[in-house]
Coordinates of C-alpha atoms in Angstrom, one line a residue:
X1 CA 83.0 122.2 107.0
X2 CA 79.2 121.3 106.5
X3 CA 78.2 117.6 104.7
X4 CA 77.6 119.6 101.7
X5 CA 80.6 120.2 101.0
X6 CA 82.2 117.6 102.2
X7 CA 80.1 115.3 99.7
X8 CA 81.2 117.4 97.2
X9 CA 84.2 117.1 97.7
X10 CA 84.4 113.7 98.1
X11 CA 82.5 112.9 94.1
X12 CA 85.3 115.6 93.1
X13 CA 88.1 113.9 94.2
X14 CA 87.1 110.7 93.4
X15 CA 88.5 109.9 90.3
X16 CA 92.2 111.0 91.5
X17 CA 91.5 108.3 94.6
X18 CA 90.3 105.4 92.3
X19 CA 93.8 106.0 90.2
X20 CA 95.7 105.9 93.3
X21 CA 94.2 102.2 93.8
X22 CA 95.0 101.4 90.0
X23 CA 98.5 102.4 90.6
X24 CA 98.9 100.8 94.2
X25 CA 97.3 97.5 92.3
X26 CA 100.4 97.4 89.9
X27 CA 103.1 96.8 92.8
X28 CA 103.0 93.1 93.6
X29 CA 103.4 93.8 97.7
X30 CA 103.3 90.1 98.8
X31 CA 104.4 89.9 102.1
X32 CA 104.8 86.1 101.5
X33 CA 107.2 85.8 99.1
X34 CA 110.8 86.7 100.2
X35 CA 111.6 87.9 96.4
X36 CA 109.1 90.6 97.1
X37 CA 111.0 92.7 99.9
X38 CA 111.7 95.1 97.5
X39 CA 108.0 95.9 96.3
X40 CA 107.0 95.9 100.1
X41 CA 109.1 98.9 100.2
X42 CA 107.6 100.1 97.1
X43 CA 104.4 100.0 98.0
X44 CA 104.9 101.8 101.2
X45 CA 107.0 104.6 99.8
X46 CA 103.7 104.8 97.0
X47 CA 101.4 105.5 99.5
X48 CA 103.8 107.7 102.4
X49 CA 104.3 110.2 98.8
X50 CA 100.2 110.0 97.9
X51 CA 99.8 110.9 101.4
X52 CA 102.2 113.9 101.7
X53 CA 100.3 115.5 98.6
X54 CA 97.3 115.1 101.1
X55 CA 99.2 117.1 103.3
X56 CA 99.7 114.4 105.6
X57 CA 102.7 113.3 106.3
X58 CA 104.2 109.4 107.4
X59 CA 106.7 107.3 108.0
X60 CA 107.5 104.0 106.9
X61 CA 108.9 102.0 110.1
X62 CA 109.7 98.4 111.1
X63 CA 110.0 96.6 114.8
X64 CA 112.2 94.3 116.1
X65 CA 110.1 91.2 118.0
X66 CA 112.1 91.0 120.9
X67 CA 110.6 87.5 121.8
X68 CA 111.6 86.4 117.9
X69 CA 114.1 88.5 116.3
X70 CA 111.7 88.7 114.0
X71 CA 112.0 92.2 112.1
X72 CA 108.7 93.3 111.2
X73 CA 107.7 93.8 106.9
X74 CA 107.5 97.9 106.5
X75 CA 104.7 99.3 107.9
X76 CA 103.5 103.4 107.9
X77 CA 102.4 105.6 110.5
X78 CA 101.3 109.0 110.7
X79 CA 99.5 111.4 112.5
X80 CA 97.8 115.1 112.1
X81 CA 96.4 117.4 114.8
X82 CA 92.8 118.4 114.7
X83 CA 91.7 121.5 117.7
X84 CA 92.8 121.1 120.8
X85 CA 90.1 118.8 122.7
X86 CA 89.0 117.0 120.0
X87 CA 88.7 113.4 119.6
X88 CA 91.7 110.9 118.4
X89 CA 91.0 108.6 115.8
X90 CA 93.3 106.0 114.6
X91 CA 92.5 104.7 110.9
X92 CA 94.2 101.1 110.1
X93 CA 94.4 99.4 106.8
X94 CA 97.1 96.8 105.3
X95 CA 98.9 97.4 102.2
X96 CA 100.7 94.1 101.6
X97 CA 98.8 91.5 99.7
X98 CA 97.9 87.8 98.9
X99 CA 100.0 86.1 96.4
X100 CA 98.8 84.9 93.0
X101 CA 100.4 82.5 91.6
X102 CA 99.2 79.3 91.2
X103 CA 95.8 80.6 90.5
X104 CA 94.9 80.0 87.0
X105 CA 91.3 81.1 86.2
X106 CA 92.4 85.2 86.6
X107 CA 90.6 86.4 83.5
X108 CA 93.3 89.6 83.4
X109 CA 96.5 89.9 85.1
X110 CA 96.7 90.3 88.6
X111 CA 98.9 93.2 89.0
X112 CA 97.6 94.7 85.8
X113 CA 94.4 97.2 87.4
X114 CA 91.3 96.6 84.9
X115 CA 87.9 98.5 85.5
X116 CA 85.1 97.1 83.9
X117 CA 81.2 97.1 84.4
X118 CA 81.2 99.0 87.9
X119 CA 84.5 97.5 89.8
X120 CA 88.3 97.5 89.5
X121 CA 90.0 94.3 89.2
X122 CA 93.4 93.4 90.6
X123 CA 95.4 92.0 93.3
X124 CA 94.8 94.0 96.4
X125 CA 92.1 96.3 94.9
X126 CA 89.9 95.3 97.7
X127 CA 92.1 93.5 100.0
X128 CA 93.3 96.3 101.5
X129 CA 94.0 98.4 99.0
X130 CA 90.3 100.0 99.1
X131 CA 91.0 100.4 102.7
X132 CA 93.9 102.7 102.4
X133 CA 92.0 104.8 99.3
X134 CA 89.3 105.2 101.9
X135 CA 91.8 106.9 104.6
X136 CA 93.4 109.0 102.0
X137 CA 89.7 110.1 100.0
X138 CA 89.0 111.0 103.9
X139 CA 92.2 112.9 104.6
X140 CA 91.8 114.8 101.0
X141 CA 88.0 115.7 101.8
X142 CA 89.0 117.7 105.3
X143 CA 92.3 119.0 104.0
X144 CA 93.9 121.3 106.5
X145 CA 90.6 121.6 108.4
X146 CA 90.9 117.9 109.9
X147 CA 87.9 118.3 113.0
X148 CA 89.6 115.7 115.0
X149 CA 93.4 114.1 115.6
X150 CA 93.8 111.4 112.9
X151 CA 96.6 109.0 113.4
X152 CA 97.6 106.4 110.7
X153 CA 98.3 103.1 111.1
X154 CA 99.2 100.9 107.7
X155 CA 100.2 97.6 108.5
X156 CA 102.9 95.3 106.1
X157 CA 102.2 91.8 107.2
X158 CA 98.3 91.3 107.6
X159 CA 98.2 88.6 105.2
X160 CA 100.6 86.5 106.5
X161 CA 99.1 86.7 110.4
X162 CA 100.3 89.7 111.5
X163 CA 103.7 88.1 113.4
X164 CA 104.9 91.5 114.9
X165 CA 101.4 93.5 115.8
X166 CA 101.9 93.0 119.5
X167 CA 105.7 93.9 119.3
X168 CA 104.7 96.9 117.2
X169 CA 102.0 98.1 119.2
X170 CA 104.0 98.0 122.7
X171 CA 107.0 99.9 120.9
X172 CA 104.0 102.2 119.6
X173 CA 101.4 102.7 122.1
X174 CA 101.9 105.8 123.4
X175 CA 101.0 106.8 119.6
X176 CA 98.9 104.4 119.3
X177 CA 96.5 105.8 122.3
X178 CA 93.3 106.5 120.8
X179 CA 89.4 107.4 121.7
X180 CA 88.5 105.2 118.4
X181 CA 90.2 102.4 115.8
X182 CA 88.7 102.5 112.7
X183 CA 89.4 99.0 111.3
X184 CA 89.1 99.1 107.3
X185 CA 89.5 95.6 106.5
X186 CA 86.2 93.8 107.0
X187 CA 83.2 93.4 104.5
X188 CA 79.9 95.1 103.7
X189 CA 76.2 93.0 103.6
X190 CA 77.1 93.6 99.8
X191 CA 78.2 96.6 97.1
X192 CA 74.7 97.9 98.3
X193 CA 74.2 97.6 101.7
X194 CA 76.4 98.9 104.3
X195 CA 77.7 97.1 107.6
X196 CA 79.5 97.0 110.4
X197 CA 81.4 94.1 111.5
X198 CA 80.5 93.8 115.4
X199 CA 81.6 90.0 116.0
X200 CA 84.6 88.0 114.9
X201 CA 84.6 84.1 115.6
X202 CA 87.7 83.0 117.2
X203 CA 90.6 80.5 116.2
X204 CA 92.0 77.5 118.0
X205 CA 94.1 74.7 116.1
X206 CA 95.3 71.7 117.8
X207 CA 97.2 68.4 116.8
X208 CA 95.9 64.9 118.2
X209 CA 97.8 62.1 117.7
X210 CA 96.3 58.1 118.8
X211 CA 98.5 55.7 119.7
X212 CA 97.6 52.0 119.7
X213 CA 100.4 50.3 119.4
X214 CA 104.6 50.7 120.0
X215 CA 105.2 49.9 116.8
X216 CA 103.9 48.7 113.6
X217 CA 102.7 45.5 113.0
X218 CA 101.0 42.9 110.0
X219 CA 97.5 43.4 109.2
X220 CA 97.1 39.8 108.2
X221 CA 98.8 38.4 111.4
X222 CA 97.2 40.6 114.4
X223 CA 94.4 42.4 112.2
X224 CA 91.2 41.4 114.0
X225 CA 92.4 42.3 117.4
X226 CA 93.2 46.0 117.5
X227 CA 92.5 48.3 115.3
X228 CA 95.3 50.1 113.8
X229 CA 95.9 54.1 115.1
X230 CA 94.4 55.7 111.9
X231 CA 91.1 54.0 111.7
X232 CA 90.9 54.6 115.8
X233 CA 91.6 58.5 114.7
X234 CA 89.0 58.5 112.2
X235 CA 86.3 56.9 115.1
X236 CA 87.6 59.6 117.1
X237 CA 86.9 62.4 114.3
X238 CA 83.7 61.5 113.8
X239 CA 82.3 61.9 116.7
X240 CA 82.8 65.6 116.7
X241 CA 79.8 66.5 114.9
X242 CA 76.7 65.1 115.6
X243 CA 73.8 63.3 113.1
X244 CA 72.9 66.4 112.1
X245 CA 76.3 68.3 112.1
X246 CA 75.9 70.2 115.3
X247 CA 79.5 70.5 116.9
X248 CA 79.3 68.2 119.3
X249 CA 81.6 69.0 121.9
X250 CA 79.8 70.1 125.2
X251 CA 80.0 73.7 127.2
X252 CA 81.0 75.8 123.8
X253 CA 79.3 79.2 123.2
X254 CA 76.7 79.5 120.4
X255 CA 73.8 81.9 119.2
X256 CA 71.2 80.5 116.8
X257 CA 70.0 83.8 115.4
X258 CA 71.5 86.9 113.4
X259 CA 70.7 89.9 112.4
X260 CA 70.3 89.4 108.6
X261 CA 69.1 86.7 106.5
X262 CA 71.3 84.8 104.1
X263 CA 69.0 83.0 100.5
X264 CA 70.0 79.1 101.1
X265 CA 70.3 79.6 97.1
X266 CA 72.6 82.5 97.2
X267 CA 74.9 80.5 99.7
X268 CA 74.9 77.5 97.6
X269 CA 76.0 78.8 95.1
X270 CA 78.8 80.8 96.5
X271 CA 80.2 77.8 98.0
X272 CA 80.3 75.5 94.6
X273 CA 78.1 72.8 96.6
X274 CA 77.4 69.8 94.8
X275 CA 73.8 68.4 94.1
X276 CA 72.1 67.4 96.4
X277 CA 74.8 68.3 99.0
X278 CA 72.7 68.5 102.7
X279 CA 73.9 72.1 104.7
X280 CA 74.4 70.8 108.4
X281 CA 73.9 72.6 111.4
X282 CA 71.1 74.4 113.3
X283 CA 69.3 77.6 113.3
X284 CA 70.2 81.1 111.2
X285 CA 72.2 80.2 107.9
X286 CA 73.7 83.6 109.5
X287 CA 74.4 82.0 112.2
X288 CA 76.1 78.9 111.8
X289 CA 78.7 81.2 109.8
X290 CA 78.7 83.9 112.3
X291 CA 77.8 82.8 115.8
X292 CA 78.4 79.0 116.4
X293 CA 81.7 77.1 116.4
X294 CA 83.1 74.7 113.8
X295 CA 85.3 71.7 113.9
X296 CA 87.2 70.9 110.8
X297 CA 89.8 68.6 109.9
X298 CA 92.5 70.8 108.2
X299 CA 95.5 67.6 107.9
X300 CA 96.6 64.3 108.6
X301 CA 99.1 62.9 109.1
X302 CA 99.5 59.2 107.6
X303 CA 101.0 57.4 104.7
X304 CA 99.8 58.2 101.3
X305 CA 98.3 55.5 99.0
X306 CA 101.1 55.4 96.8
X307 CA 103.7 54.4 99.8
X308 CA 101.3 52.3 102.3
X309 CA 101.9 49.1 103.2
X310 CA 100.0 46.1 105.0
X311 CA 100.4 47.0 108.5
X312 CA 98.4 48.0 111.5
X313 CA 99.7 51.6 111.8
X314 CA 100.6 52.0 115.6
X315 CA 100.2 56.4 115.4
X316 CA 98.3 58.8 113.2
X317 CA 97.6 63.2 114.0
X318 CA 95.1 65.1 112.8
X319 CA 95.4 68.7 112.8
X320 CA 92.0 70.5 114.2
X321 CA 90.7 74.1 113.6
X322 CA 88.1 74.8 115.5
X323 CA 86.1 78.6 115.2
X324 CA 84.9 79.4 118.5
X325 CA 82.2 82.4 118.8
X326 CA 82.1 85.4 119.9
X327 CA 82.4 85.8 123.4
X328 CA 84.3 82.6 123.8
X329 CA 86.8 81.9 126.1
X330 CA 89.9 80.3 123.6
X331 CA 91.8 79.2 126.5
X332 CA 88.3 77.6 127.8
X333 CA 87.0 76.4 124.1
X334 CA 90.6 75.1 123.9
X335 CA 90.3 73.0 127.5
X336 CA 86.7 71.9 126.5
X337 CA 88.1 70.8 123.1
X338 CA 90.9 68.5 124.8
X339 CA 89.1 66.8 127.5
X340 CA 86.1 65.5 124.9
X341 CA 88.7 64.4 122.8
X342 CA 90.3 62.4 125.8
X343 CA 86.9 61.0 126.8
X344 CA 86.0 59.7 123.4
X345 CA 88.9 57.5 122.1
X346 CA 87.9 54.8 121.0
X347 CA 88.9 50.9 123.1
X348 CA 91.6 52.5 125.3
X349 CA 93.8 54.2 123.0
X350 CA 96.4 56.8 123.9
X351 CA 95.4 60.3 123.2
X352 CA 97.5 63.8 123.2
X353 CA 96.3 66.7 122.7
X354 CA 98.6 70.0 122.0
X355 CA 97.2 73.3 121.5
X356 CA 99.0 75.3 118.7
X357 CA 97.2 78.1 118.3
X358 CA 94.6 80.8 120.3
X359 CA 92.8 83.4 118.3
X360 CA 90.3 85.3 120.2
X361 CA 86.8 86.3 119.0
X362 CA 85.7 89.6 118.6
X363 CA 82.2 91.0 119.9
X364 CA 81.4 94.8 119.3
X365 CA 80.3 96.8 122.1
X366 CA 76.7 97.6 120.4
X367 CA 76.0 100.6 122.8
X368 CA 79.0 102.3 121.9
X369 CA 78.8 106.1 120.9
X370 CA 81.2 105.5 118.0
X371 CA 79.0 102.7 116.9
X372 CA 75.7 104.6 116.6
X373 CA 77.2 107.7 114.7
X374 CA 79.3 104.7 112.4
X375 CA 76.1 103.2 111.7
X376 CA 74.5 106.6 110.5
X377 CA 77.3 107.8 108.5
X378 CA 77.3 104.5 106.8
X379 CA 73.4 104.8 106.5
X380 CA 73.9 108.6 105.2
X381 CA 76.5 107.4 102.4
X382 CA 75.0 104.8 101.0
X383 CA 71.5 105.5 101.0
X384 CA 70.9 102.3 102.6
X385 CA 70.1 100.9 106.4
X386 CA 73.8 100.1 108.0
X387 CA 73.5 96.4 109.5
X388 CA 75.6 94.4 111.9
X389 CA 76.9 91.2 110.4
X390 CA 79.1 88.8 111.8
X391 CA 82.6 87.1 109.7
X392 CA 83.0 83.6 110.2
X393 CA 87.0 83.8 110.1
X394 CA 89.4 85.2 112.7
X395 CA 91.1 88.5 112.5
X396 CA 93.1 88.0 116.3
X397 CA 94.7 91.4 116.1
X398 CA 91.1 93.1 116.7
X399 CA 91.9 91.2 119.9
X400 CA 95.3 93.1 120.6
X401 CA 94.2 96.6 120.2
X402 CA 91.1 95.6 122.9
X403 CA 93.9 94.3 125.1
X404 CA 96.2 97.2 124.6
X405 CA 93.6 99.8 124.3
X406 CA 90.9 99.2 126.6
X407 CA 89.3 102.5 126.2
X408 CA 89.2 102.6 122.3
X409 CA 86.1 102.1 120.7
X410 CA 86.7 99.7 117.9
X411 CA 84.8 100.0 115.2
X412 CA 85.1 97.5 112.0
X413 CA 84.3 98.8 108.3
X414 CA 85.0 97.3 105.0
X415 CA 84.7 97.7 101.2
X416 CA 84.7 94.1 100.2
X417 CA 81.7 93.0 99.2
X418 CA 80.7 88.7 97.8
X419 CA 81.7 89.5 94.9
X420 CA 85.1 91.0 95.3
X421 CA 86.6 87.1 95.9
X422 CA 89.7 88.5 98.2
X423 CA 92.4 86.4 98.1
X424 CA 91.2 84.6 95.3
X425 CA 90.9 84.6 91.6
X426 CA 89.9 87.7 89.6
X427 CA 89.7 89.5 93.0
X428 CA 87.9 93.2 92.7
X429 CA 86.1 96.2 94.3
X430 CA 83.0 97.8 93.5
X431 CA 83.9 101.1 92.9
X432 CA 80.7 103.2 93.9
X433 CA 81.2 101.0 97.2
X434 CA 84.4 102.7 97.8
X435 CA 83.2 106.2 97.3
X436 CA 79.8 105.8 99.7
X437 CA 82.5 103.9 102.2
X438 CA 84.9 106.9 101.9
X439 CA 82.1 109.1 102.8
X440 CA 81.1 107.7 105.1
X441 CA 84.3 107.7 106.8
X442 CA 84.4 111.5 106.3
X443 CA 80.7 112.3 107.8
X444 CA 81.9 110.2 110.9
X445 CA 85.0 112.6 111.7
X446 CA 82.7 115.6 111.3
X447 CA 80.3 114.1 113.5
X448 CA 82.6 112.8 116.0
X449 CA 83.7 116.0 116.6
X450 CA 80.4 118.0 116.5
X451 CA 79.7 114.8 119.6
X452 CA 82.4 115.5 121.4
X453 CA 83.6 111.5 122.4
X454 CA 86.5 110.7 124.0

């Protein structure tokens, strides 16, 4: 099927493919909330019948975590021939979503789809539900003449951390095997410019607890001799970040430059900072959100105001997160992380350190076939010069399929733009986003195949 037609297709079929969104916006699939089993299901049966009328047909499924019990939230899977030969491409998306209450500034309903001035807003219209409308506009634009393999992949629990991936993928892989992973849950430069996501920073969270004492004690009567556990925590805090808020710890990878430029003004305003609030870090604004690591102080643990007392607290924990960069070690970060913190206690305190959490980084492999004829598809639909951008937060199951799948080339797309405000309030998706984005994902089957990867 030429491009022609395929584009044609494609501004046909679009309005049937942003009503599918409306509707999948209306079902409140929050994998979160326990009450909501019964609209995971929902959901999934939605989308399994929108993708039949494609003619492609799924299956909703669930896994058992062996190492848990855990029994996975539904997830879909499907897959369709193309000629013998040809390429196998697995398309993933997520179709549960973030919950909403508690959020008061949503200027509609959440689960009630509005489409005003260019977008669609709703719960989910973006986050991932634009994911999945991609996959099916794609699967509606090649019909019966699919020009490679296509296998599906809709996951139920993204938004809660993805407990079961690796459990699913082992019981899965031989259907998971694939020459490409088209991930459709990242982010574009914005609605205008198209991107790739080629690195992901890393996650590691740990707890450290000071001890200066065996027990508590009055401030009035030993005050001026130690200092109490909390204060001693705090010393030890600060000196993760240097005068100029450089993370401090030693041995950590970092990059100081990136592909695209983000306005200082733009930035500050998207994060609500205060007058006269000083940004901290060194080189590319891009950068410091892509490419460097962070330290922040996500909890404490210590008595609240209300409830303290006079005494020289003799224990306090802070929970860390740190975002290590692409091409970090976790394991390594994690080690690096630990003995700094043991080095710089403050006046002999007792330090522990215990790792929670590892969530690897992500770095694209630039050279990749896949990548370059990605990039010009994405070019092609939007009109617009693809570019690489980085995501400051952690998406560790990009991780698991390079672990499982070695051979894949993983490729990360999105529809989100900073404006669509995923996750939070008033959340939406630019719509003529989601058309260049599905196709884009069409041109790239078509020339996939016309390559000849594997």
């Amino acid at each position: 099927m030429d491009e022609k037609t395929l584009r044609d297709k494609i501004n046909a079929d679009f309005p049937k493919i942003v009503d599918f969104l409306k509707e999948l916006v209306t079902i409140p699939a929050i994998s979160a909330l326990p009450q909501h089993e019964a609209d995971m299901v929902k959901s999934a049966e939605f989308i399994v019948g929108r993708l039949a009328k494609a003619g492609f047909e799924a299956k909703i499924t669930t896994v058992q975590d062996p190492k848990t019990g855990r029994t996975s939230r539904p997830a879909i899977i499907g897959e369709k021939p193309g000629p013998a030969g040809a390429p196998t491409v697995l398309l993933y998306a997520h179709h549960d979503v973030m919950p909403a209450d508690g959020q008061s500034g949503w200027n509609t309903s959440p689960f009630v789809p509005v489409e005003k001035d260019g977008r669609l807003y709703g719960r989910g219209a973006s986050d991932d539900g634009a994911g999945i409308a991609v996959h099916l506009a794609t699967l509606r634009a090649w019909g019966e003449n699919l020009p490679v393999t296509v296998k599906l992949f809709i996951e139920g629990e993204e938004e809660v951390g993805s407990p079961t991936f690796h459990a699913f993928l082992e019981k899965h892989r031989d259907f998971m095997e694939s020459d490409v992973i088209i991930v459709t849950d990242s982010s574009n430069w914005d609605a205008q410019t198209p991107a790739l996501t080629t690195g992901l920073r890393g996650v590691l969270i740990v707890d450290v607890t000071v001890r200066t004492l065996t027990h508590a004690v009055h401030s009035g009567q030993f005050g001026g001799v130690v200092l109490d556990a909390l204060t001693s925590l705090c010393r030890l805090i600060a000196t993760l970040h240097t005068d100029t808020g450089v993370v401090a710890v030693p041995g950590l990878v970092r990059d100081l430059s990136a592909d695209v430029d983000y306005p200082e003004a733009d930035l500050r305003e998207q994060l609500g900072a205060v007058d006269g609030l000083k940004l901290i870090g060194e080189g590319d604004l891009t950068a410091r959100l892509w490419t460097q690591p962070t330290v922040t102080v996500i909890g404490i643990d210590c008595p609240d105001v209300e409830h303290s007392g006079n005494v020289l607290l003799p224990e306090a924990t802070a929970r860390i997160s740190m975002r290590i960069a692409p091409g970090e070690n976790p394991q390594q970060a994690g080690a690096a992380l630990t003995d700094y913190l043991q080095a710089h206690v403050p006046f002999g305190a007792e330090v522990t350190v215990n790792v929670r959490e590892y969530g690897p980084a992500y770095a694209a492999d630039l050279e990749a076939p896949a990548m370059k004829l990605m990039q010009g598809a994405l070019t092609d639909a939007f009109d617009q010069s693809a570019v690489h951008i980085g995501v400051g937060g952690s998406i560790p199951f990009i991780a698991t399929f390079q672990e499982l799948f070695p051979h894949a080339q993983i490729l990360v797309t999105g529809v989100e733009d900073p404006l669509s405000q995923a996750h939070s309030e008033n959340e939406s998706q630019d719509l003529a986003a989601l058309q260049a984005a599905a196709l884009a994902e069409t041109l790239f089957l078509g020339r996939l195949a016309a390559a000849g990867l594997r």
